[in-house]
Amino acid sequence: MSWLLALNLCFCSQLLSQNTIPVQLSDEEGIYIVDLSRPTGDFWALHLARVGEMPMDQVEYLLIGDGHDHEEWKPLLPAAHSPREDVSGQIFIPLTYSRVAFRLPDAGFQAHLFDPGPTEGMAQLLPIGASSTDDCIQPLGLIRSDWCPAGTCPEDNTPVATTVTHLPVHHSAGTNTSSDWAAVVRAIWNFHVNTNGWDDIGYNYLIDPEGVIYVGRGEDVRGAHFCGNNTGTMGTCLLGTFTNQAPTEAALASLSQLLAWKLTDNDIDPQLSSFHAASNAVLPHIVPHRDGCATSCPGDSFAPLFDELRQRVADTIASCMVSGTSAGGSLTTDLTVFPNPVSNWVTIQGSIEADLPDNQVDWVLLDLLGRPVQTGIWPVSGGRIDQRIELGHLAAQVYVLKIGSGSLFASFWIAKD
C-alpha cells in the first residue's frame, strides 16, 4: 500500500554528512515513528515538508523517551518565518527522547533532521557592529565564527546594504529552553538557508533568553525577516516562543541596549512612527513583526509589551554614556581590565593621568539599562590603580564599568558569565 512509504527522511546538514534514518510504521494506521540516533550535540532539529495537498495544521507529533513518560500529542505548527506554506516550524528534540511519532491523516510528507553539533569552548564577547562613534555604547555579542565555527554556516557573499529606519522584532517560534543556544542559532541558519533557500540567516541579530546577542547578517545589511519588505530594516529575533509567556528580563535588557545603540546611531526616535517605503505604510520605528503582515510573531504575550519596550529603549538612550570622552574633557587611562569575560571577580590595573582631588577616583558598575549595581572609591597612588571588584553575586549579563565622574571618566565593557 502506498501509505507505507509516507514519510521519507532527508538528513540535511552542512555540519554532518548525509545519512538515512529508518522509519517504522506503528500498528495504528496513520502514525509514523522515527527512531533517532544520538546526535553529536544536545538535540536534533526536525521539521516536516509537505509533498501532497494535505494542510500542515492537521499533523500532530509526540516525543517518545525510554524510561520516562511520553509527552502529550502536540500540533505541528506551520513555519512562522518561511515564505513556504508547505513546511512546518522546527521541533527541537533533546537527548532524553529516542523517537518521535507523527499522526498524519494521509501520506504526503518528508521529515528533515539536522544535527547542529555541540558548541565547543567559551567564546569572547565582541562589539557587534562596525560603528565606532555611537552615542550609546555598542553592545557586545557573539560573532559568526563563535556561534558557528570552522566556516560551516557561511554568510551571504553578496550582501545588500540598507539604511535602517525601522527595527522589526521577532520571536523564533522555537524552543524556550536549551543547554546550547548557539546550536539553536545554527539550526535556524540551516532552516533559513537549506529549507527556505535564503542566502543567509534571515535576521540581523538574535538574542537568547540569557541575554547573549548573536550577530546574524549584522549591521546595515538587508535581511530576510519582514514579509518581503526588508529594505530599511534591522531585524532582531528573540529566541523562544512567546505565545503564552513573555521574554526573559535578560533578553529584554539586551534587546533594549541593541535597539538604543542603533536608533541613536541613526538619530531615530524610539517612540515615533514614520513611512516605511518598502512596506508602503506608516510603521512604528520599533515594530512587532505582526504589524508588517499576517503573522502572530512575536507572540501574543510579547506583542502587548511594545509600548513598554519603546519607553524602555527611550530610557536607555537617555542614560547612554560616551566611552572615554565627554563634553568637558577625558580621563586619560592606560588600564587593563581582566579577566573578561568574568565569573567571580575582575581586576583593574594601570595608570590614570588626571588631576584627581585627594588622589582618589570614583567608580560605578552599571547594568545594560544604566542602573548602578555597585559603586565605590579607589585610591590612586603614584597615578596608578590596582583594584578588584567582586562580581560573583551578580547575574550573568554585560555590565559597564565607569571610572571617574563629571566630565572626566572612562568606561569599559565587562561580560559576566
Short mmCIF file of C-alpha atoms in Angstrom, two decimals:
data_model
loop_
_atom_site.label_atom_id
_atom_site.label_comp_id
_atom_site.label_asym_id
_atom_site.label_seq_id
_atom_site.Cartn_x
_atom_site.Cartn_y
_atom_site.Cartn_z
CA MET A 1 0.00 0.00 0.00
CA SER A 2 1.30 3.46 -0.92
CA TRP A 3 0.86 4.93 2.56
CA LEU A 4 3.60 2.62 3.86
CA LEU A 5 6.05 4.97 2.17
CA ALA A 6 4.51 8.08 3.66
CA LEU A 7 7.50 9.51 5.50
CA ASN A 8 10.74 9.96 3.57
CA LEU A 9 13.66 11.21 5.63
CA CYS A 10 16.15 13.76 4.39
CA PHE A 11 19.14 14.24 6.68
CA CYS A 12 20.05 17.86 5.83
CA SER A 13 23.22 19.28 7.32
CA GLN A 14 26.16 21.47 6.49
CA LEU A 15 27.89 20.11 9.60
CA LEU A 16 27.46 16.37 9.15
CA SER A 17 27.49 14.00 6.20
CA GLN A 18 24.32 12.67 4.56
CA ASN A 19 22.68 9.76 6.33
CA THR A 20 19.46 7.74 6.29
CA ILE A 21 17.19 7.33 9.31
CA PRO A 22 14.83 4.30 9.29
CA VAL A 23 11.09 4.88 9.63
CA GLN A 24 8.89 2.32 11.40
CA LEU A 25 5.14 2.15 10.94
CA SER A 26 3.19 1.54 14.13
CA ASP A 27 0.27 -0.83 14.48
CA GLU A 28 -2.12 2.07 14.10
CA GLU A 29 -2.51 3.26 10.53
CA GLY A 30 -1.58 6.90 10.10
CA ILE A 31 1.03 7.02 12.88
CA TYR A 32 4.68 7.05 11.81
CA ILE A 33 7.62 6.65 14.17
CA VAL A 34 11.17 7.86 13.56
CA ASP A 35 13.93 6.17 15.55
CA LEU A 36 16.61 8.73 16.32
CA SER A 37 20.30 8.02 16.57
CA ARG A 38 22.22 10.03 19.15
CA PRO A 39 23.14 13.49 17.83
CA THR A 40 26.68 14.79 18.23
CA GLY A 41 25.29 17.76 20.16
CA ASP A 42 22.48 18.17 22.69
CA PHE A 43 19.48 17.89 20.36
CA TRP A 44 18.05 17.21 16.93
CA ALA A 45 16.25 19.95 14.97
CA LEU A 46 13.45 18.50 12.86
CA HIS A 47 10.81 19.88 10.52
CA LEU A 48 8.38 18.40 8.00
CA ALA A 49 7.90 19.41 4.39
CA ARG A 50 4.59 18.66 2.70
CA VAL A 51 4.68 16.75 -0.58
CA GLY A 52 0.93 16.44 -1.20
CA GLU A 53 -2.00 18.76 -0.64
CA MET A 54 -2.70 17.94 2.98
CA PRO A 55 -2.83 21.01 5.28
CA MET A 56 0.15 21.26 7.60
CA ASP A 57 -2.07 22.11 10.55
CA GLN A 58 -3.57 18.59 10.56
CA VAL A 59 -0.28 17.00 11.65
CA GLU A 60 0.49 16.17 15.29
CA TYR A 61 3.72 14.93 16.85
CA LEU A 62 4.71 13.08 20.01
CA LEU A 63 8.16 12.83 21.58
CA ILE A 64 8.92 9.38 22.99
CA GLY A 65 11.66 8.64 25.52
CA ASP A 66 12.95 5.45 27.08
CA GLY A 67 12.38 5.08 30.80
CA HIS A 68 10.01 8.01 31.34
CA ASP A 69 6.53 9.16 30.43
CA HIS A 70 5.83 10.31 26.91
CA GLU A 71 4.83 13.87 26.21
CA GLU A 72 1.33 14.73 25.02
CA TRP A 73 0.43 14.91 21.34
CA LYS A 74 1.04 18.44 20.07
CA PRO A 75 0.09 20.19 16.83
CA LEU A 76 2.91 20.64 14.35
CA LEU A 77 2.62 24.32 13.54
CA PRO A 78 3.43 25.87 10.17
CA ALA A 79 6.74 27.72 9.99
CA ALA A 80 6.32 31.27 11.25
CA HIS A 81 9.23 32.74 9.30
CA SER A 82 9.19 30.96 5.95
CA PRO A 83 7.85 32.09 2.59
CA ARG A 84 6.89 28.46 2.00
CA GLU A 85 3.47 27.29 3.15
CA ASP A 86 4.47 23.62 2.84
CA VAL A 87 6.95 23.44 5.75
CA SER A 88 6.44 23.19 9.49
CA GLY A 89 8.21 25.01 12.24
CA GLN A 90 11.22 23.32 13.80
CA ILE A 91 10.95 20.81 16.64
CA PHE A 92 13.95 20.65 18.97
CA ILE A 93 14.32 17.11 20.31
CA PRO A 94 16.56 16.72 23.40
CA LEU A 95 18.76 13.70 24.11
CA THR A 96 16.19 12.33 26.53
CA TYR A 97 13.98 11.30 23.61
CA SER A 98 14.89 8.48 21.25
CA ARG A 99 11.88 8.56 18.93
CA VAL A 100 9.37 10.98 17.50
CA ALA A 101 5.93 9.95 16.27
CA PHE A 102 3.73 11.78 13.76
CA ARG A 103 -0.02 11.39 13.38
CA LEU A 104 -0.84 12.01 9.70
CA PRO A 105 -4.23 11.67 8.01
CA ASP A 106 -2.51 10.80 4.73
CA ALA A 107 0.90 10.11 3.22
CA GLY A 108 2.47 13.25 1.91
CA PHE A 109 5.44 14.49 3.93
CA GLN A 110 9.21 14.40 4.18
CA ALA A 111 10.99 14.77 7.52
CA HIS A 112 14.19 16.81 7.63
CA LEU A 113 16.63 16.22 10.50
CA PHE A 114 19.53 18.48 11.37
CA ASP A 115 22.24 17.90 13.96
CA PRO A 116 23.79 21.29 14.79
CA GLY A 117 26.59 19.63 16.79
CA PRO A 118 27.98 20.84 20.11
CA THR A 119 29.31 24.33 20.75
CA GLU A 120 32.91 23.99 21.85
CA GLY A 121 34.55 26.22 24.44
CA MET A 122 33.74 29.71 25.70
CA ALA A 123 33.72 32.47 23.09
CA GLN A 124 34.73 36.07 23.71
CA LEU A 125 32.04 38.73 23.50
CA LEU A 126 32.97 41.35 20.91
CA PRO A 127 31.37 44.56 19.54
CA ILE A 128 28.50 43.57 17.27
CA GLY A 129 28.86 46.24 14.58
CA ALA A 130 31.32 48.37 12.70
CA SER A 131 30.29 51.78 14.10
CA SER A 132 32.75 53.37 16.49
CA THR A 133 31.23 56.82 17.10
CA ASP A 134 27.91 55.80 18.68
CA ASP A 135 26.13 57.90 21.28
CA CYS A 136 25.13 54.69 23.05
CA ILE A 137 27.84 52.15 23.78
CA GLN A 138 27.88 49.42 21.18
CA PRO A 139 26.66 46.12 22.65
CA LEU A 140 28.84 43.03 22.80
CA GLY A 141 27.86 39.68 21.36
CA LEU A 142 28.96 36.51 19.61
CA ILE A 143 30.14 36.94 16.05
CA ARG A 144 29.53 34.22 13.48
CA SER A 145 32.86 32.45 13.95
CA ASP A 146 31.88 31.97 17.62
CA TRP A 147 28.33 30.67 17.17
CA CYS A 148 29.19 28.61 14.08
CA PRO A 149 32.92 27.83 13.90
CA ALA A 150 35.03 26.47 11.05
CA GLY A 151 33.02 28.18 8.31
CA THR A 152 30.15 25.70 8.49
CA CYS A 153 27.49 28.44 8.41
CA PRO A 154 28.83 30.71 5.66
CA GLU A 155 27.44 34.22 5.39
CA ASP A 156 26.00 35.75 2.25
CA ASN A 157 28.91 36.62 -0.02
CA THR A 158 26.84 39.24 -1.86
CA PRO A 159 25.19 41.22 0.98
CA VAL A 160 22.94 44.17 0.13
CA ALA A 161 23.47 47.30 2.20
CA THR A 162 20.50 49.18 3.61
CA THR A 163 19.97 52.34 5.67
CA VAL A 164 17.98 51.37 8.75
CA THR A 165 14.83 53.36 9.51
CA HIS A 166 12.69 50.69 11.22
CA LEU A 167 13.57 47.89 13.63
CA PRO A 168 11.21 44.87 13.46
CA VAL A 169 11.33 42.47 16.41
CA HIS A 170 10.54 38.74 16.16
CA HIS A 171 10.40 35.57 18.17
CA SER A 172 11.90 32.41 16.74
CA ALA A 173 8.75 30.37 17.49
CA GLY A 174 11.03 27.59 18.71
CA THR A 175 12.19 26.14 21.99
CA ASN A 176 12.15 28.21 25.20
CA THR A 177 14.82 26.09 26.89
CA SER A 178 18.20 24.90 25.70
CA SER A 179 21.59 23.92 27.07
CA ASP A 180 23.26 25.24 23.90
CA TRP A 181 21.72 28.38 22.42
CA ALA A 182 24.47 28.80 19.84
CA ALA A 183 23.41 25.41 18.44
CA VAL A 184 19.83 26.70 18.22
CA VAL A 185 21.12 29.63 16.15
CA ARG A 186 22.92 27.17 13.87
CA ALA A 187 19.66 25.24 13.44
CA ILE A 188 17.87 28.45 12.46
CA TRP A 189 20.64 29.22 9.95
CA ASN A 190 20.23 25.73 8.46
CA PHE A 191 16.44 26.14 8.19
CA HIS A 192 16.70 29.55 6.56
CA VAL A 193 19.41 28.54 4.09
CA ASN A 194 18.72 24.88 3.28
CA THR A 195 14.91 24.91 3.55
CA ASN A 196 13.84 28.48 2.80
CA GLY A 197 16.58 28.85 0.20
CA TRP A 198 17.85 32.19 1.52
CA ASP A 199 21.43 33.37 1.15
CA ASP A 200 21.94 33.55 4.92
CA ILE A 201 20.17 33.51 8.26
CA GLY A 202 17.29 35.93 7.95
CA TYR A 203 17.91 38.15 10.99
CA ASN A 204 20.50 40.83 11.59
CA TYR A 205 20.75 39.86 15.25
CA LEU A 206 19.39 37.19 17.59
CA ILE A 207 19.15 37.24 21.41
CA ASP A 208 18.87 34.18 23.66
CA PRO A 209 16.97 34.06 27.00
CA GLU A 210 20.23 34.66 28.88
CA GLY A 211 20.66 37.98 27.08
CA VAL A 212 23.50 36.93 24.77
CA ILE A 213 23.41 38.66 21.37
CA TYR A 214 24.34 36.72 18.22
CA VAL A 215 25.43 38.55 15.07
CA GLY A 216 23.48 37.24 12.06
CA ARG A 217 23.62 39.33 8.91
CA GLY A 218 24.94 42.15 11.04
CA GLU A 219 24.87 45.91 10.81
CA ASP A 220 23.21 47.73 7.88
CA VAL A 221 22.70 44.57 5.81
CA ARG A 222 19.30 43.83 4.29
CA GLY A 223 17.86 40.70 5.88
CA ALA A 224 15.01 38.29 5.15
CA HIS A 225 12.53 38.63 8.02
CA PHE A 226 9.87 41.27 7.36
CA CYS A 227 7.29 39.94 4.95
CA GLY A 228 9.49 40.54 1.90
CA ASN A 229 9.76 44.26 2.76
CA ASN A 230 13.24 44.17 4.28
CA THR A 231 14.81 47.32 2.82
CA GLY A 232 15.33 49.91 5.56
CA THR A 233 15.03 47.41 8.42
CA MET A 234 17.19 45.77 11.08
CA GLY A 235 15.57 42.54 12.22
CA THR A 236 16.15 41.20 15.73
CA CYS A 237 14.86 37.80 16.83
CA LEU A 238 14.42 36.76 20.46
CA LEU A 239 14.91 33.01 20.74
CA GLY A 240 11.82 31.28 22.08
CA THR A 241 8.06 31.15 21.64
CA PHE A 242 6.17 33.96 23.34
CA THR A 243 2.60 32.90 22.71
CA ASN A 244 1.92 32.06 26.37
CA GLN A 245 4.95 33.57 28.11
CA ALA A 246 6.94 36.78 27.86
CA PRO A 247 10.66 37.04 27.08
CA THR A 248 13.10 36.94 29.98
CA GLU A 249 14.31 40.10 31.66
CA ALA A 250 17.86 39.39 30.43
CA ALA A 251 16.66 39.14 26.82
CA LEU A 252 14.64 42.35 27.08
CA ALA A 253 17.58 44.21 28.63
CA SER A 254 19.89 43.19 25.78
CA LEU A 255 17.19 44.00 23.21
CA SER A 256 16.77 47.47 24.71
CA GLN A 257 20.50 48.11 24.58
CA LEU A 258 20.76 46.82 21.00
CA LEU A 259 17.87 48.95 19.75
CA ALA A 260 19.10 52.01 21.66
CA TRP A 261 22.52 51.69 20.03
CA LYS A 262 21.13 51.54 16.51
CA LEU A 263 18.46 54.18 16.99
CA THR A 264 20.94 56.72 18.35
CA ASP A 265 23.43 55.78 15.64
CA ASN A 266 20.81 56.72 13.00
CA ASP A 267 19.14 59.51 15.03
CA ILE A 268 15.74 57.77 15.19
CA ASP A 269 13.15 58.36 17.92
CA PRO A 270 12.13 55.03 19.50
CA GLN A 271 8.63 56.23 20.32
CA LEU A 272 7.61 57.65 16.95
CA SER A 273 6.43 56.21 13.63
CA SER A 274 7.32 57.09 10.05
CA PHE A 275 6.69 55.96 6.49
CA HIS A 276 8.43 52.71 5.57
CA ALA A 277 8.78 52.79 1.81
CA ALA A 278 9.30 49.05 1.34
CA SER A 279 6.00 48.31 3.15
CA ASN A 280 4.24 51.39 1.74
CA ALA A 281 2.92 52.02 5.25
CA VAL A 282 3.48 54.21 8.29
CA LEU A 283 5.01 51.93 10.93
CA PRO A 284 6.43 52.40 14.43
CA HIS A 285 10.21 52.60 14.43
CA ILE A 286 10.28 49.68 16.89
CA VAL A 287 7.75 47.42 15.23
CA PRO A 288 6.45 43.93 16.06
CA HIS A 289 6.64 41.60 13.07
CA ARG A 290 2.85 41.21 13.02
CA ASP A 291 2.44 44.88 12.09
CA GLY A 292 4.08 44.12 8.73
CA CYS A 293 1.97 41.18 7.56
CA ALA A 294 -0.38 38.41 8.65
CA THR A 295 1.58 36.58 11.34
CA SER A 296 1.30 36.02 15.08
CA CYS A 297 5.01 36.85 15.55
CA PRO A 298 6.41 37.91 18.03
CA GLY A 299 3.75 36.11 20.07
CA ASP A 300 0.58 37.12 21.90
CA SER A 301 2.41 37.53 25.23
CA PHE A 302 5.19 39.71 23.78
CA ALA A 303 3.34 41.97 21.31
CA PRO A 304 1.36 43.83 24.03
CA LEU A 305 4.65 44.83 25.69
CA PHE A 306 5.88 47.02 22.81
CA ASP A 307 4.77 50.35 24.25
CA GLU A 308 6.70 49.44 27.39
CA LEU A 309 9.66 48.32 25.24
CA ARG A 310 9.72 51.64 23.37
CA GLN A 311 9.73 53.56 26.67
CA ARG A 312 12.47 51.30 27.98
CA VAL A 313 14.60 51.98 24.92
CA ALA A 314 13.98 55.72 25.30
CA ASP A 315 15.11 55.50 28.93
CA THR A 316 18.20 53.56 27.87
CA ILE A 317 19.08 56.24 25.32
CA ALA A 318 18.64 58.92 27.98
CA SER A 319 21.16 57.16 30.21
CA CYS A 320 23.72 56.44 27.50
CA MET A 321 27.36 57.27 28.07
CA VAL A 322 30.16 58.06 25.67
CA SER A 323 33.08 55.76 26.38
CA GLY A 324 36.21 57.62 27.44
CA THR A 325 35.19 61.16 26.45
CA SER A 326 32.66 63.82 27.31
CA ALA A 327 31.97 67.47 26.58
CA GLY A 328 34.23 68.68 29.36
CA GLY A 329 37.29 66.52 28.66
CA SER A 330 38.52 62.99 29.15
CA LEU A 331 40.17 60.79 31.70
CA THR A 332 43.36 59.56 30.04
CA THR A 333 43.90 55.98 31.08
CA ASP A 334 46.11 53.02 30.38
CA LEU A 335 44.10 50.41 32.22
CA THR A 336 43.79 46.65 31.85
CA VAL A 337 40.50 45.01 32.84
CA PHE A 338 40.86 41.25 33.23
CA PRO A 339 39.63 38.57 33.00
CA ASN A 340 36.89 39.48 30.55
CA PRO A 341 34.50 37.60 30.35
CA VAL A 342 34.49 37.22 34.12
CA SER A 343 32.98 34.70 36.54
CA ASN A 344 33.55 35.90 40.13
CA TRP A 345 35.82 38.93 40.11
CA VAL A 346 37.59 41.36 37.79
CA THR A 347 40.92 43.16 38.32
CA ILE A 348 41.60 46.71 37.13
CA GLN A 349 45.25 47.71 36.87
CA GLY A 350 47.10 50.56 35.18
CA SER A 351 47.67 54.30 35.17
CA ILE A 352 45.42 57.36 35.20
CA GLU A 353 46.62 60.74 34.04
CA ALA A 354 44.37 63.40 35.55
CA ASP A 355 44.34 65.98 38.33
CA LEU A 356 42.32 63.97 40.84
CA PRO A 357 41.27 65.54 44.14
CA ASP A 358 42.55 63.66 47.19
CA ASN A 359 44.30 61.16 44.87
CA GLN A 360 41.18 59.06 44.57
CA VAL A 361 38.67 58.21 41.87
CA ASP A 362 35.00 57.23 41.90
CA TRP A 363 33.77 54.13 40.10
CA VAL A 364 30.34 52.70 39.33
CA LEU A 365 29.24 49.44 37.73
CA LEU A 366 26.05 49.80 35.68
CA ASP A 367 23.73 47.25 34.10
CA LEU A 368 22.55 47.48 30.49
CA LEU A 369 19.83 49.97 31.45
CA GLY A 370 22.36 52.32 33.02
CA ARG A 371 21.33 51.46 36.58
CA PRO A 372 24.10 51.37 39.22
CA VAL A 373 24.64 47.94 40.76
CA GLN A 374 27.90 48.69 42.64
CA THR A 375 29.76 51.88 43.50
CA GLY A 376 32.95 52.79 45.32
CA ILE A 377 36.05 54.97 45.61
CA TRP A 378 39.60 53.84 44.84
CA PRO A 379 42.86 55.40 45.97
CA VAL A 380 45.21 56.41 43.18
CA SER A 381 48.83 56.02 44.25
CA GLY A 382 51.52 57.44 42.02
CA GLY A 383 48.97 57.77 39.22
CA ARG A 384 48.22 54.05 39.31
CA ILE A 385 45.25 51.82 40.15
CA ASP A 386 45.37 48.20 41.30
CA GLN A 387 41.91 47.13 42.44
CA ARG A 388 39.48 44.23 42.29
CA ILE A 389 35.65 44.11 42.07
CA GLU A 390 33.73 41.07 43.29
CA LEU A 391 31.06 40.06 40.76
CA GLY A 392 30.09 36.53 41.83
CA HIS A 393 26.77 37.68 43.29
CA LEU A 394 25.65 39.44 40.11
CA ALA A 395 23.51 37.96 37.33
CA ALA A 396 25.17 36.84 34.10
CA GLN A 397 24.96 39.72 31.62
CA VAL A 398 27.05 42.57 30.25
CA TYR A 399 27.91 45.50 32.55
CA VAL A 400 29.63 48.83 32.06
CA LEU A 401 32.38 49.93 34.46
CA LYS A 402 32.60 53.73 34.65
CA ILE A 403 35.72 55.14 36.33
CA GLY A 404 35.72 58.86 37.18
CA SER A 405 32.94 61.42 37.49
CA GLY A 406 31.60 64.60 35.99
CA SER A 407 33.24 65.41 32.67
CA LEU A 408 36.27 63.19 33.40
CA PHE A 409 35.57 59.50 33.08
CA ALA A 410 36.39 56.36 31.14
CA SER A 411 34.15 53.33 30.69
CA PHE A 412 34.70 49.67 29.85
CA TRP A 413 32.51 46.69 28.98
CA ILE A 414 32.60 43.73 31.36
CA ALA A 415 30.87 40.48 30.37
CA LYS A 416 29.69 38.42 33.37
CA ASP A 417 29.36 34.69 32.59
#
